[in-house]
XYZ file of C-alpha atoms in Angstrom:
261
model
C 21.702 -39.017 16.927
C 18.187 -38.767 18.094
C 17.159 -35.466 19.584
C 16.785 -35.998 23.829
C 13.442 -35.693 24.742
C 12.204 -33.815 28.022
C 10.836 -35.430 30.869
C 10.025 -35.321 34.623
C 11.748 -36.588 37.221
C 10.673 -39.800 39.073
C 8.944 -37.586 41.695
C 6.851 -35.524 39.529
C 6.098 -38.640 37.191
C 5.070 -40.318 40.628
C 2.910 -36.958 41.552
C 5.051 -35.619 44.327
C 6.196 -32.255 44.223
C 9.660 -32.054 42.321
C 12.520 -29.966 45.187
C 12.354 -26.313 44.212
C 15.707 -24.439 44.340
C 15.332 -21.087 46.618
C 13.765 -18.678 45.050
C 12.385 -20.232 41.933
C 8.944 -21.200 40.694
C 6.105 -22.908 42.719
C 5.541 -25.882 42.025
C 2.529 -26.899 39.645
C 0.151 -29.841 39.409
C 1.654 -32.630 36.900
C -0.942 -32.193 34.295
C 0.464 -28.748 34.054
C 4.224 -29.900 34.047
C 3.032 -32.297 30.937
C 1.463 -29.204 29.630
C 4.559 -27.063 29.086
C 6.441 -29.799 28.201
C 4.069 -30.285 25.205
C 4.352 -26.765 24.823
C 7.638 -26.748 24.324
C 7.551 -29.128 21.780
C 5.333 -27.091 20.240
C 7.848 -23.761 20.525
C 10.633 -25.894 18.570
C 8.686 -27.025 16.123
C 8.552 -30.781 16.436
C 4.922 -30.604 15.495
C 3.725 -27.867 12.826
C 0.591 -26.337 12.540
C -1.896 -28.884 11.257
C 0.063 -32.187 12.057
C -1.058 -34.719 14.105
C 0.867 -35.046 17.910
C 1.568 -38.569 19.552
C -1.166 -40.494 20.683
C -2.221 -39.936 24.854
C -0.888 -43.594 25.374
C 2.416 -42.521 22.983
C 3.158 -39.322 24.962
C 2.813 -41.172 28.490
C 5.230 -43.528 27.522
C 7.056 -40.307 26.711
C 6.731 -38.564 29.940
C 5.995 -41.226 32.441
C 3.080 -40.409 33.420
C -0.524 -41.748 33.365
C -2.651 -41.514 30.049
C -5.216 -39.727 32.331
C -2.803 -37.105 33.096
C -1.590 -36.490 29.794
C -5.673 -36.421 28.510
C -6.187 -33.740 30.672
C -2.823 -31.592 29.923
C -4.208 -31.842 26.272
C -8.035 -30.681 27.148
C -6.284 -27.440 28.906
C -4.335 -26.877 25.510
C -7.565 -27.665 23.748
C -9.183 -24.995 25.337
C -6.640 -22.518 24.925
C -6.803 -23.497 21.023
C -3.217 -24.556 20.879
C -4.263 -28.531 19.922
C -7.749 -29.683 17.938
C -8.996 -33.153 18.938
C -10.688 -34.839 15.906
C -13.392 -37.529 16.372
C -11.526 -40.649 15.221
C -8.829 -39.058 14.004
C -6.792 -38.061 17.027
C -5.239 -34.948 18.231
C -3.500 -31.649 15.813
C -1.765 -28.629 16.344
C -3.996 -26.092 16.004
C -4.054 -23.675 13.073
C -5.055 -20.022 11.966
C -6.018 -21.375 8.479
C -8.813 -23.552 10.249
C -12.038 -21.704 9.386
C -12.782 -22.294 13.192
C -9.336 -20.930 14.298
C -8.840 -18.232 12.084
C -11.529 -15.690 13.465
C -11.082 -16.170 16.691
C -9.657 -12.981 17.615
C -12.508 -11.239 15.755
C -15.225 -10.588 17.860
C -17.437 -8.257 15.181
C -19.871 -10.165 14.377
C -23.016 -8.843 11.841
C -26.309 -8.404 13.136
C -27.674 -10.914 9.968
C -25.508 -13.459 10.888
C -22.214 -15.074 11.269
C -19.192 -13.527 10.232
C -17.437 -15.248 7.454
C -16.372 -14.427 3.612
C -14.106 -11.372 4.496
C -11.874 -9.793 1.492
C -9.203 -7.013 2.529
C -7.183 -4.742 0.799
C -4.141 -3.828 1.703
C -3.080 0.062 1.492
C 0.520 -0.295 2.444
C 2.958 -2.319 4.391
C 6.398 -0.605 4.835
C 9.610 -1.444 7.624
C 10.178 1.832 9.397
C 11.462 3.184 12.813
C 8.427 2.486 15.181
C 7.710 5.178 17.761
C 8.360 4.682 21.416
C 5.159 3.229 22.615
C 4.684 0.965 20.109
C 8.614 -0.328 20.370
C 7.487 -1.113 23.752
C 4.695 -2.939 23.507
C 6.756 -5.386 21.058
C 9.239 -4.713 23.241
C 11.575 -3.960 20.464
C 15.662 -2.652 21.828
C 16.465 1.033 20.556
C 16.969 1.052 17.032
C 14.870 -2.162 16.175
C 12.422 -1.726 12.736
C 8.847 -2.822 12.943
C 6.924 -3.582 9.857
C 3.707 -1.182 9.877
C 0.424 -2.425 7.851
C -2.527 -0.653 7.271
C -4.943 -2.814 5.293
C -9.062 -2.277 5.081
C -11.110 -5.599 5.740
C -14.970 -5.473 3.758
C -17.580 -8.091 4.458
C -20.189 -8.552 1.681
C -18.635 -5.432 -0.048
C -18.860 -2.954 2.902
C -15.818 -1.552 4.063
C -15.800 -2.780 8.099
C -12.787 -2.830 9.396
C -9.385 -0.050 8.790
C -6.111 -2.100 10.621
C -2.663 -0.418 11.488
C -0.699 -3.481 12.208
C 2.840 -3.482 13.808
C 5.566 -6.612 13.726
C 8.761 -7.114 14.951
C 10.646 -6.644 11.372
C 13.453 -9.229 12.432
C 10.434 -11.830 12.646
C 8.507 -10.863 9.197
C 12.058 -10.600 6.479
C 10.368 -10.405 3.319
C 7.006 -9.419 4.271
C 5.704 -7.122 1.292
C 2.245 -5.862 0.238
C 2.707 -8.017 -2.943
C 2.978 -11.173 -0.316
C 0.226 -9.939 1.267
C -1.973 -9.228 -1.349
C -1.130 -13.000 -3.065
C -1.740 -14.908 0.122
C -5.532 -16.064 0.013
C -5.921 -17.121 3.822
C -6.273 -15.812 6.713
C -3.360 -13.035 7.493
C -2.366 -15.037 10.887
C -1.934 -18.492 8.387
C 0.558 -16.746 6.583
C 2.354 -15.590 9.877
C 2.576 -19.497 10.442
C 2.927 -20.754 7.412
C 5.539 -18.231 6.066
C 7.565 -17.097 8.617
C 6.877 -19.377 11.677
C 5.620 -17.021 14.255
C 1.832 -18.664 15.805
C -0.496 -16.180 17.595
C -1.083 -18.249 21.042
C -3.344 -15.220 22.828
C -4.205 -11.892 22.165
C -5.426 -9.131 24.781
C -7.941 -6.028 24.174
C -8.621 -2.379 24.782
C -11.657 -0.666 23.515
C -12.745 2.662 23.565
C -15.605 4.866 21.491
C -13.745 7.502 19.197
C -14.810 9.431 16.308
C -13.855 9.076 12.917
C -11.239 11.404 11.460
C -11.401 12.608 7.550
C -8.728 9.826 7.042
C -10.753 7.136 8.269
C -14.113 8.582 7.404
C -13.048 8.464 3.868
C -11.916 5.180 3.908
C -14.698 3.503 5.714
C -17.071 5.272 3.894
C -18.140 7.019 6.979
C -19.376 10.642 7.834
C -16.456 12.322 9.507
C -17.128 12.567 13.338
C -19.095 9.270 12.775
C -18.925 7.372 16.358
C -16.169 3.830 15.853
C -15.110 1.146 18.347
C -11.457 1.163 18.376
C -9.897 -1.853 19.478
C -6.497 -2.472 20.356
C -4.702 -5.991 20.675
C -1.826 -7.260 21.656
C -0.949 -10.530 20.233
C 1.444 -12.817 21.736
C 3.512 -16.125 20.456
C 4.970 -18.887 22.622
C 6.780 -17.842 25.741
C 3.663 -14.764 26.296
C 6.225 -12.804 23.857
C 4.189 -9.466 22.101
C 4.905 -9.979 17.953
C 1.566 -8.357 17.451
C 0.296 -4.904 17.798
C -3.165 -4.312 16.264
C -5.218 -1.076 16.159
C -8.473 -1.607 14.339
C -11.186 1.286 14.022
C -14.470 -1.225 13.580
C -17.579 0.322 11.652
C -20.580 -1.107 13.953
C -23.144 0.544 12.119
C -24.478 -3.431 11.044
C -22.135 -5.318 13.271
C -21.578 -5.481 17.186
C -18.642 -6.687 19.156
C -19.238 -9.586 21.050
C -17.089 -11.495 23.858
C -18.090 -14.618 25.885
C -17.575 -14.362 29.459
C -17.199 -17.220 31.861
């Protein structure tokens, strides 16, 4: 039996606003409706990473709605880097192992150049009890494991970048330092790839700090030498934290840059 699909009702498809039940959500434009809907899609896998979605005239037939407001649900998405048009081709579910995707949370970038070409090595990756502020930021229930990773990331041979990284351990079973190590793409392809779980958005801190002896040695810093931290918070479908990143960035021939609009 074929799975049902989701759709509007005949006031939404017709662009009126659908009756709200007291108390719950405002209502949105349509484009936005189609939006989630695609979304959701997304969230249960119908389309993977990399695979092609329905065409526009496809997914109005779908959702009863006009090809024009299915067009724009999918430019929103494109902007948000969840879909990739292709010239010709049509439109796919964006992916971290696209060399245009897959930096995208980075924001050093070297002062020669673009940033590309990274290698990393990864110092350890071990499931342990995670302290209390970072089981909250996951938002992890008492006595949930994280998976902690601390991995160094060198461009052109210069150590750059020291990462603790902290996952939900019920989302990453089987997540080693050899399957770390063996995976050549991007670390956020094999999140995808191997265990399912797509970075949608990611939010920042940054502050100045000094490096300590542990980090000076491994950056190949002076102790006391001045570092950007950066902290992110990476979320999945649903705005759900599976993500927590603290980086300590070596700017001494890179700078952190962020577009603003």
């Amino acid at each position: 039996m074929a799975a049902s699909i989701p759709s509007l009702s005949a006031a939404a498809a017709a662009g009126e606003a659908p009756p709200a039940d007291a108390g719950g959500p405002a209502f949105s434009p349509l484009y936005q409706q189609i939006k989630a809907l695609i979304t959701r899609s997304l969230q249960g896998g119908e389309w993977k990473p990399g695979e092609a979605i329905p065409s526009e005239m496809e997914l109005a037939a779908r959702y009863k709605v006009s090809q024009g407001t299915v067009r724009k649900a999918i430019d929103a998405m494109a902007d948000e880097n969840l879909l990739v048009r292709r010239q010709g081709k049509g439109t796919f579910v964006a992916t971290h192992a696209e060399e245009k995707i897959q930096y995208r949370f980075l924001r050093l970038m070297p002062d020669d150049g673009e940033i590309g070409g990274a290698t990393r090595h990864v110092i350890d990756c071990r499931r342990q009890r995670p302290n209390a502020e970072i089981a909250r930021a996951l938002e992890l229930k008492a006595g949930d494991a994280a998976i902690q990773i601390r991995r160094l990331l060198q461009f052109k041979r210069v150590p750059v970048v020291l990462d603790d990284i902290w996952l939900p351990a019920a989302l990453f079973k089987g997540l080693t330092a050899e399957r770390l190590t063996d995976y050549r793409g991007p670390l956020y392809g094999l999140f995808e790839t191997e265990f399912g779980v797509r970075m949608i958005r990611a939010e920042e801190q940054l502050r100045a700090v000094a490096a300590d002896a542990g980090a000076a040695e491994l950056l190949g810093v002076p102790v006391g030498e001045p570092l950007l931290s950066v902290e992110r918070l990476s979320r999945t479908y649903g705005d759900k934290p599976v993500e927590l990143r603290r980086g300590l960035y070596n700017t001494r021939s890179h700078y952190y840059r962020n577009e603003l609009s």
